[in-house]
mmCIF file of N, CA and C in Angstrom:
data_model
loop_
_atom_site.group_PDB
_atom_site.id
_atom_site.type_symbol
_atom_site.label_atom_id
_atom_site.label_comp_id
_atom_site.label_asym_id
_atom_site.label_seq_id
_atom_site.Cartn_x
_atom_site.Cartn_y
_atom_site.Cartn_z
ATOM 1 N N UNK A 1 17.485 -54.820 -64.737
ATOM 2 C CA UNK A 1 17.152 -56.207 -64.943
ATOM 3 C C UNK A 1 15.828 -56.521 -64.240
ATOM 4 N N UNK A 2 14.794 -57.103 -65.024
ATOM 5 C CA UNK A 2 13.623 -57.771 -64.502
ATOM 6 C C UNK A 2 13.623 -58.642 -63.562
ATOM 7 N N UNK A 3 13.098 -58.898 -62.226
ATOM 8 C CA UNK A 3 12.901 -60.182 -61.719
ATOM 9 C C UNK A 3 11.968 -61.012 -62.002
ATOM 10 N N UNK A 4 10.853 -60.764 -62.755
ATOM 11 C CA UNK A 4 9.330 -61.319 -62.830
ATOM 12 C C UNK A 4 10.293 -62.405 -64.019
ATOM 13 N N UNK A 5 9.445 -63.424 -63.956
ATOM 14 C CA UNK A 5 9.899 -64.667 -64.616
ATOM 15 C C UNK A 5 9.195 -64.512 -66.341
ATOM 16 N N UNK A 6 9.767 -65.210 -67.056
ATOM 17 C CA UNK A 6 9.214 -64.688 -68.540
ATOM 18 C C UNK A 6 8.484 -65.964 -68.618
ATOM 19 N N UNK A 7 7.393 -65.688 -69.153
ATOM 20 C CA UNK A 7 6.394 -67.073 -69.598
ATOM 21 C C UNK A 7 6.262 -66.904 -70.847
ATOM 22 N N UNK A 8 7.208 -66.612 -71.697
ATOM 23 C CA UNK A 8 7.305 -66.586 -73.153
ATOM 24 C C UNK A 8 7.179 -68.165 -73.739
ATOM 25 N N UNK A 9 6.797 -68.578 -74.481
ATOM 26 C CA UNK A 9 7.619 -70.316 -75.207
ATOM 27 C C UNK A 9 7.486 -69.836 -76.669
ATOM 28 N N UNK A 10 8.674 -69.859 -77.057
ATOM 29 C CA UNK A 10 9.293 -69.718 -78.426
ATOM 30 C C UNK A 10 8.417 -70.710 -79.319
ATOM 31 N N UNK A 11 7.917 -71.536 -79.044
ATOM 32 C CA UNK A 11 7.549 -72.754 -79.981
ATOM 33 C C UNK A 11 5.954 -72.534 -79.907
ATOM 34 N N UNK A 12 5.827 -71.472 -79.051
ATOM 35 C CA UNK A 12 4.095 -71.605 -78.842
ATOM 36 C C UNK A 12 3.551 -71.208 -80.457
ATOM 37 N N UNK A 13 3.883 -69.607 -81.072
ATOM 38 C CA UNK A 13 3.551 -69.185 -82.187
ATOM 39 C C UNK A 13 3.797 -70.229 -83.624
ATOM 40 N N UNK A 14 4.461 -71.032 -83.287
ATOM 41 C CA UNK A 14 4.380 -71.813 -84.622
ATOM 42 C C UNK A 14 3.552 -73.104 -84.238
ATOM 43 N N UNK A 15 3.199 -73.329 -82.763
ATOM 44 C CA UNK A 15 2.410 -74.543 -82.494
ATOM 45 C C UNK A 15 0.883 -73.952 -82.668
ATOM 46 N N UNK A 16 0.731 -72.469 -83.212
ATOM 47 C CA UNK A 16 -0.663 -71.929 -83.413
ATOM 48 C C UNK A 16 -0.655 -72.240 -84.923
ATOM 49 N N UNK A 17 0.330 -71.983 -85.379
ATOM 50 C CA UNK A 17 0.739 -71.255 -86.922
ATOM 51 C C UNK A 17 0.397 -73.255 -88.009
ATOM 52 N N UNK A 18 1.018 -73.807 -87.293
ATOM 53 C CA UNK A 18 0.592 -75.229 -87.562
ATOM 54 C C UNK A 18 -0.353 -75.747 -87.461
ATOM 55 N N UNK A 19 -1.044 -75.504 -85.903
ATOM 56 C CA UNK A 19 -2.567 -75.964 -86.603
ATOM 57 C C UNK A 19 -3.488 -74.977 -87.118
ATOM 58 N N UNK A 20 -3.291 -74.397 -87.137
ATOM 59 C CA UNK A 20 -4.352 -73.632 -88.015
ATOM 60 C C UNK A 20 -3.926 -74.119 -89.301
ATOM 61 N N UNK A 21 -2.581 -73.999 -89.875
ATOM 62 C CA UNK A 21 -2.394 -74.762 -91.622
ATOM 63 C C UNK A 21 -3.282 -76.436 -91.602
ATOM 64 N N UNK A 22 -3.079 -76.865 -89.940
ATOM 65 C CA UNK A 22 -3.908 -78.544 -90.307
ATOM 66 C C UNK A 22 -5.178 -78.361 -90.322
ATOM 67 N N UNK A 23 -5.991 -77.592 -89.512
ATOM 68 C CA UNK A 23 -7.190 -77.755 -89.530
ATOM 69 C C UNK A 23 -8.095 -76.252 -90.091
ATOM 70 N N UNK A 24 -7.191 -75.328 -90.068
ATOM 71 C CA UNK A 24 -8.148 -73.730 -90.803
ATOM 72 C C UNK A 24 -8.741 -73.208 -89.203
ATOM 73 N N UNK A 25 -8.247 -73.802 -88.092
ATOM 74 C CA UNK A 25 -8.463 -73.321 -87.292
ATOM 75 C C UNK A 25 -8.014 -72.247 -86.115
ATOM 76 N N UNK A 26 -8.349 -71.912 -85.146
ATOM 77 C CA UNK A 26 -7.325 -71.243 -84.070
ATOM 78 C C UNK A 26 -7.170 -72.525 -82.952
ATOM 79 N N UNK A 27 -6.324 -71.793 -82.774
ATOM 80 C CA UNK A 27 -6.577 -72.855 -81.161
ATOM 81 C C UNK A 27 -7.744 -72.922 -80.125
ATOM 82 N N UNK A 28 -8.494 -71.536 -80.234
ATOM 83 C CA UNK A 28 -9.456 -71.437 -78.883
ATOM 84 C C UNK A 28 -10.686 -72.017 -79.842
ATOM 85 N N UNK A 29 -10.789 -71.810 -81.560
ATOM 86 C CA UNK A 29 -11.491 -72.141 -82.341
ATOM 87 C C UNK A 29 -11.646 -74.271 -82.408
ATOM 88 N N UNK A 30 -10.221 -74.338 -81.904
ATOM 89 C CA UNK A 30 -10.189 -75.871 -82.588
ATOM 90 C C UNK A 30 -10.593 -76.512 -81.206
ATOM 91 N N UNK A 31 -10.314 -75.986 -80.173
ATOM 92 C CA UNK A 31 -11.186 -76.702 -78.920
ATOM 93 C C UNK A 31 -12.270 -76.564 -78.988
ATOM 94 N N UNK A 32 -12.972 -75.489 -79.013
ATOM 95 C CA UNK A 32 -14.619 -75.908 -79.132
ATOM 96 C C UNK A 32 -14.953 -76.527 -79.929
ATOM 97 N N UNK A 33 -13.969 -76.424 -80.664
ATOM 98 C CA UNK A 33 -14.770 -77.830 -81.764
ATOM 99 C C UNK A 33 -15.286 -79.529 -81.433
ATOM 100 N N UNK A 34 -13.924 -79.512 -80.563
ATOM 101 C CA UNK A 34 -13.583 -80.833 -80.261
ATOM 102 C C UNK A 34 -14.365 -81.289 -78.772
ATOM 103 N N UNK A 35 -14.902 -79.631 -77.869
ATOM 104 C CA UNK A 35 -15.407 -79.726 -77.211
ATOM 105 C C UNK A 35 -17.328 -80.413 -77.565
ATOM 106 N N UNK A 36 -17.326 -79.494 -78.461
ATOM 107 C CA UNK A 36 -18.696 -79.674 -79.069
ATOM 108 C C UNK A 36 -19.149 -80.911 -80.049
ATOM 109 N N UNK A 37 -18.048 -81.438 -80.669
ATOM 110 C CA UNK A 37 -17.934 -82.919 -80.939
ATOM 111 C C UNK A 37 -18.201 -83.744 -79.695
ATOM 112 N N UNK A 38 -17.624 -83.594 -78.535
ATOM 113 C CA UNK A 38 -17.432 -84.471 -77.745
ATOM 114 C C UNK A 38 -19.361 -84.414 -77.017
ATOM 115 N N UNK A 39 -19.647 -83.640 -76.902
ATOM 116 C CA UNK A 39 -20.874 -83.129 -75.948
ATOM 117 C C UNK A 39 -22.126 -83.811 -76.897
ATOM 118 N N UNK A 40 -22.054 -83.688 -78.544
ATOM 119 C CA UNK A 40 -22.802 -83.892 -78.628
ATOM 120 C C UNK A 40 -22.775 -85.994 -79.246
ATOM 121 N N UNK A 41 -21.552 -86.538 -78.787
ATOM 122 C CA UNK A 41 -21.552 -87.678 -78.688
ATOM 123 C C UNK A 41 -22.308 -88.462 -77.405
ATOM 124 N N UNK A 42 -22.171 -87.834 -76.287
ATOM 125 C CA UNK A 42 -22.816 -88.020 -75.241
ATOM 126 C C UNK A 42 -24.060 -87.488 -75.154
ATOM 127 N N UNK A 43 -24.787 -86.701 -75.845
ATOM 128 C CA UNK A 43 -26.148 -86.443 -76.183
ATOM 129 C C UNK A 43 -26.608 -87.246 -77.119
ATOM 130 N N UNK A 44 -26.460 -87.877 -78.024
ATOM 131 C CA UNK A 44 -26.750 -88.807 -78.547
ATOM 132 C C UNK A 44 -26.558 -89.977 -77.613
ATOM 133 N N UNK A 45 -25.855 -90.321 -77.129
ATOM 134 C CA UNK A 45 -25.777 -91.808 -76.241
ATOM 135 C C UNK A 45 -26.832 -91.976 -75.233
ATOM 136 N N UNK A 46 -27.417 -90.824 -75.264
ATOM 137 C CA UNK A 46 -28.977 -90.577 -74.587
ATOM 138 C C UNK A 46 -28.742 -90.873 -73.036
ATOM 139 N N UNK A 47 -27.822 -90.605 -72.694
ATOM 140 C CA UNK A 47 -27.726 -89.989 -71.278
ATOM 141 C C UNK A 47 -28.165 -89.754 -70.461
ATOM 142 N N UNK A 48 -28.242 -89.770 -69.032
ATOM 143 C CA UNK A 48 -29.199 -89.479 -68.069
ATOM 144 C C UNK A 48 -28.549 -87.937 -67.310
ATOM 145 N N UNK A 49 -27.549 -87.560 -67.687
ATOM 146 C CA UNK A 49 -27.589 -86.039 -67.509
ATOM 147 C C UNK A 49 -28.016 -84.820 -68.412
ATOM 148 N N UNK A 50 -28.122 -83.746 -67.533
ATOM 149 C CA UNK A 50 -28.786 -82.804 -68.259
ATOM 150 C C UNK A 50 -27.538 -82.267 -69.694
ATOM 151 N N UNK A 51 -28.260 -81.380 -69.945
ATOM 152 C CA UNK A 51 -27.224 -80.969 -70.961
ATOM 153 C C UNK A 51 -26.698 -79.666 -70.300
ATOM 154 N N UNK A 52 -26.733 -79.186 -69.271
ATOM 155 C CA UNK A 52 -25.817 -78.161 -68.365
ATOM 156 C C UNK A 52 -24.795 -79.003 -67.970
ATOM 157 N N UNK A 53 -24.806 -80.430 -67.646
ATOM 158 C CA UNK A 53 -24.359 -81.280 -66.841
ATOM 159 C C UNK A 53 -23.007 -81.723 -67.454
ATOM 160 N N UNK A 54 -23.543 -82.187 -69.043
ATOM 161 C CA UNK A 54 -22.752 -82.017 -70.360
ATOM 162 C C UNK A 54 -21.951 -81.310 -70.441
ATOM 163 N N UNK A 55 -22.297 -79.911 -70.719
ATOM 164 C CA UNK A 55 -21.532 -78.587 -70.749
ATOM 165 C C UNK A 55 -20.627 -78.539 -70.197
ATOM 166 N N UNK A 56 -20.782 -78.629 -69.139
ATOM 167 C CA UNK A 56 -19.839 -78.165 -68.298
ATOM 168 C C UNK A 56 -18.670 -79.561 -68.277
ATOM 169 N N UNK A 57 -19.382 -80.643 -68.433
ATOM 170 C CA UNK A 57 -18.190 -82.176 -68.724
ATOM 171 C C UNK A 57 -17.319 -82.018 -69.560
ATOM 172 N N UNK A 58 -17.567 -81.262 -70.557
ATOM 173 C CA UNK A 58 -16.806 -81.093 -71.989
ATOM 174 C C UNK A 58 -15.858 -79.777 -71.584
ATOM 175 N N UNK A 59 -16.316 -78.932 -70.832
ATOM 176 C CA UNK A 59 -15.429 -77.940 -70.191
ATOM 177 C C UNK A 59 -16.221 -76.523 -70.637
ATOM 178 N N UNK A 60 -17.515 -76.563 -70.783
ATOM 179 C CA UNK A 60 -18.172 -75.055 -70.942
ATOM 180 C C UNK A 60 -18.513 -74.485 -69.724
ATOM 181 N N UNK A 61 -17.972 -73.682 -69.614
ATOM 182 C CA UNK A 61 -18.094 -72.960 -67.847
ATOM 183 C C UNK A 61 -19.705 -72.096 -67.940
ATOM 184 N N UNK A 62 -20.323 -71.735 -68.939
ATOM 185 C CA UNK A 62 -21.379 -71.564 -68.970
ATOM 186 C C UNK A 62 -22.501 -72.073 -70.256
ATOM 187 N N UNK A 63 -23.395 -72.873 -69.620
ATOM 188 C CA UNK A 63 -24.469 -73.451 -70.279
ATOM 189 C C UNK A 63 -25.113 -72.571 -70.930
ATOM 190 N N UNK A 64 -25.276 -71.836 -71.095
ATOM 191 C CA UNK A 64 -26.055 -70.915 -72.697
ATOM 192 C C UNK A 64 -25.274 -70.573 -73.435
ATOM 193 N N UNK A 65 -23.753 -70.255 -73.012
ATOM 194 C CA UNK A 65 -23.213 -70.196 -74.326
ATOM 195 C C UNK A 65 -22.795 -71.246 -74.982
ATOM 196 N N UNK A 66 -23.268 -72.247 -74.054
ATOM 197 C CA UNK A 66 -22.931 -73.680 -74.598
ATOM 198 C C UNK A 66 -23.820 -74.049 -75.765
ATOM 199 N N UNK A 67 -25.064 -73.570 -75.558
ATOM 200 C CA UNK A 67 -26.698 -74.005 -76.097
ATOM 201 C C UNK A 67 -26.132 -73.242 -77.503
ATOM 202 N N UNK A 68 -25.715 -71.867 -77.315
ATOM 203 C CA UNK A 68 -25.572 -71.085 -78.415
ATOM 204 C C UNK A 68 -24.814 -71.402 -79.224
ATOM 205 N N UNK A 69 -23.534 -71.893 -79.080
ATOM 206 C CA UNK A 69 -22.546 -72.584 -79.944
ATOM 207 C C UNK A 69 -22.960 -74.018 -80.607
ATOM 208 N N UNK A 70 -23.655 -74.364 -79.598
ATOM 209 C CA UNK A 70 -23.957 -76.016 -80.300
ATOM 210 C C UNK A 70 -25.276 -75.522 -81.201
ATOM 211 N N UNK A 71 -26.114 -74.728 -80.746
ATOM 212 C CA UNK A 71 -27.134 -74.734 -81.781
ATOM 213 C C UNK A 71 -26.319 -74.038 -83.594
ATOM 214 N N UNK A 72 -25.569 -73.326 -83.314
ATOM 215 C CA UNK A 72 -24.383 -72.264 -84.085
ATOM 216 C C UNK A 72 -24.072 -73.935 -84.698
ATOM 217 N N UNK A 73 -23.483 -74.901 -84.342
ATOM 218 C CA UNK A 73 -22.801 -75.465 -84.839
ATOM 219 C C UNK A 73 -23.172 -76.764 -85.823
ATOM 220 N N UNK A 74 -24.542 -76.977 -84.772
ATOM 221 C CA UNK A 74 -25.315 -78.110 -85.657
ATOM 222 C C UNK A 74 -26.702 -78.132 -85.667
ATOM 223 N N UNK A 75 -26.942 -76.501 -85.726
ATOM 224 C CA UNK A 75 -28.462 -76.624 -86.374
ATOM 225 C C UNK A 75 -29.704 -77.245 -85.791
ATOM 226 N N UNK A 76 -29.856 -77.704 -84.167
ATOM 227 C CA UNK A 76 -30.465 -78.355 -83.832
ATOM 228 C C UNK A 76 -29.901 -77.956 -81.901
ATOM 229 N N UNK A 77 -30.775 -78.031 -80.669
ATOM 230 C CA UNK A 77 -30.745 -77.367 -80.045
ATOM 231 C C UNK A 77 -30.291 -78.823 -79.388
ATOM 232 N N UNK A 78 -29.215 -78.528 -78.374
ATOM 233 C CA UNK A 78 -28.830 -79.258 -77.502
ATOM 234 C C UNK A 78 -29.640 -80.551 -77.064
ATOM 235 N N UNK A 79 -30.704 -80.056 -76.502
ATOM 236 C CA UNK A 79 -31.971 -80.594 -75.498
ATOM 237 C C UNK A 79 -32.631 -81.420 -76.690
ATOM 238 N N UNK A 80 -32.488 -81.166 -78.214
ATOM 239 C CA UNK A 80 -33.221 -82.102 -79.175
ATOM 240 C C UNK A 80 -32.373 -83.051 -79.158
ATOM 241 N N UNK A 81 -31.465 -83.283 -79.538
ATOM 242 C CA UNK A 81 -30.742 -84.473 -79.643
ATOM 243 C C UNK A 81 -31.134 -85.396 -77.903
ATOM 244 N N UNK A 82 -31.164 -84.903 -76.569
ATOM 245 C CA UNK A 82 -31.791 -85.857 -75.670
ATOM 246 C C UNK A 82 -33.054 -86.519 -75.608
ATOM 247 N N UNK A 83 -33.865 -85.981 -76.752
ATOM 248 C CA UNK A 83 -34.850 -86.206 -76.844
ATOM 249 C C UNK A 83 -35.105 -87.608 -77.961
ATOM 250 N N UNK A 84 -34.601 -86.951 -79.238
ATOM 251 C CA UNK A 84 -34.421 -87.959 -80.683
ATOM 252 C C UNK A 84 -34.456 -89.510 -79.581
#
């Protein structure tokens, strides 16, 4: 018999399996999304923080792969939208 505790949750695989049918996404896929929605609402609101500052608000633990995904995502580089 095991003593180590099981961190299994039965409900986790169909709480993946569901959203991905709602949105075509994954889970680690559907947070950055929502991360990168969120970051570049506050880059538009023209802000007085940087966009590392951003990054990391929205929960990107590193700022270039932040730059890389948001440029990946909307075609336009972080630092332009503080500018517009």
């Amino acid at each position: 018999m095991s003593t180590s505790p099981s961190f299994s949750n039965p409900a986790a695989p169909a709480s993946r399996s569901a959203l991905r049918e709602l949105t075509g996404l994954t889970p680690a896929a559907y947070l950055r999304e929502v991360r990168l929605e969120r970051a570049r609402q506050l880059l538009e609101a023209r802000t007085t923080q940087t966009v590392a500052e951003i990054a990391c608000a929205v929960g990107f633990e590193d700022a270039q792969y932040f730059g890389k995904v948001f440029f990946k995502r909307y075609g336009k580089r972080a630092s332009e939208y503080l500018r517009a």
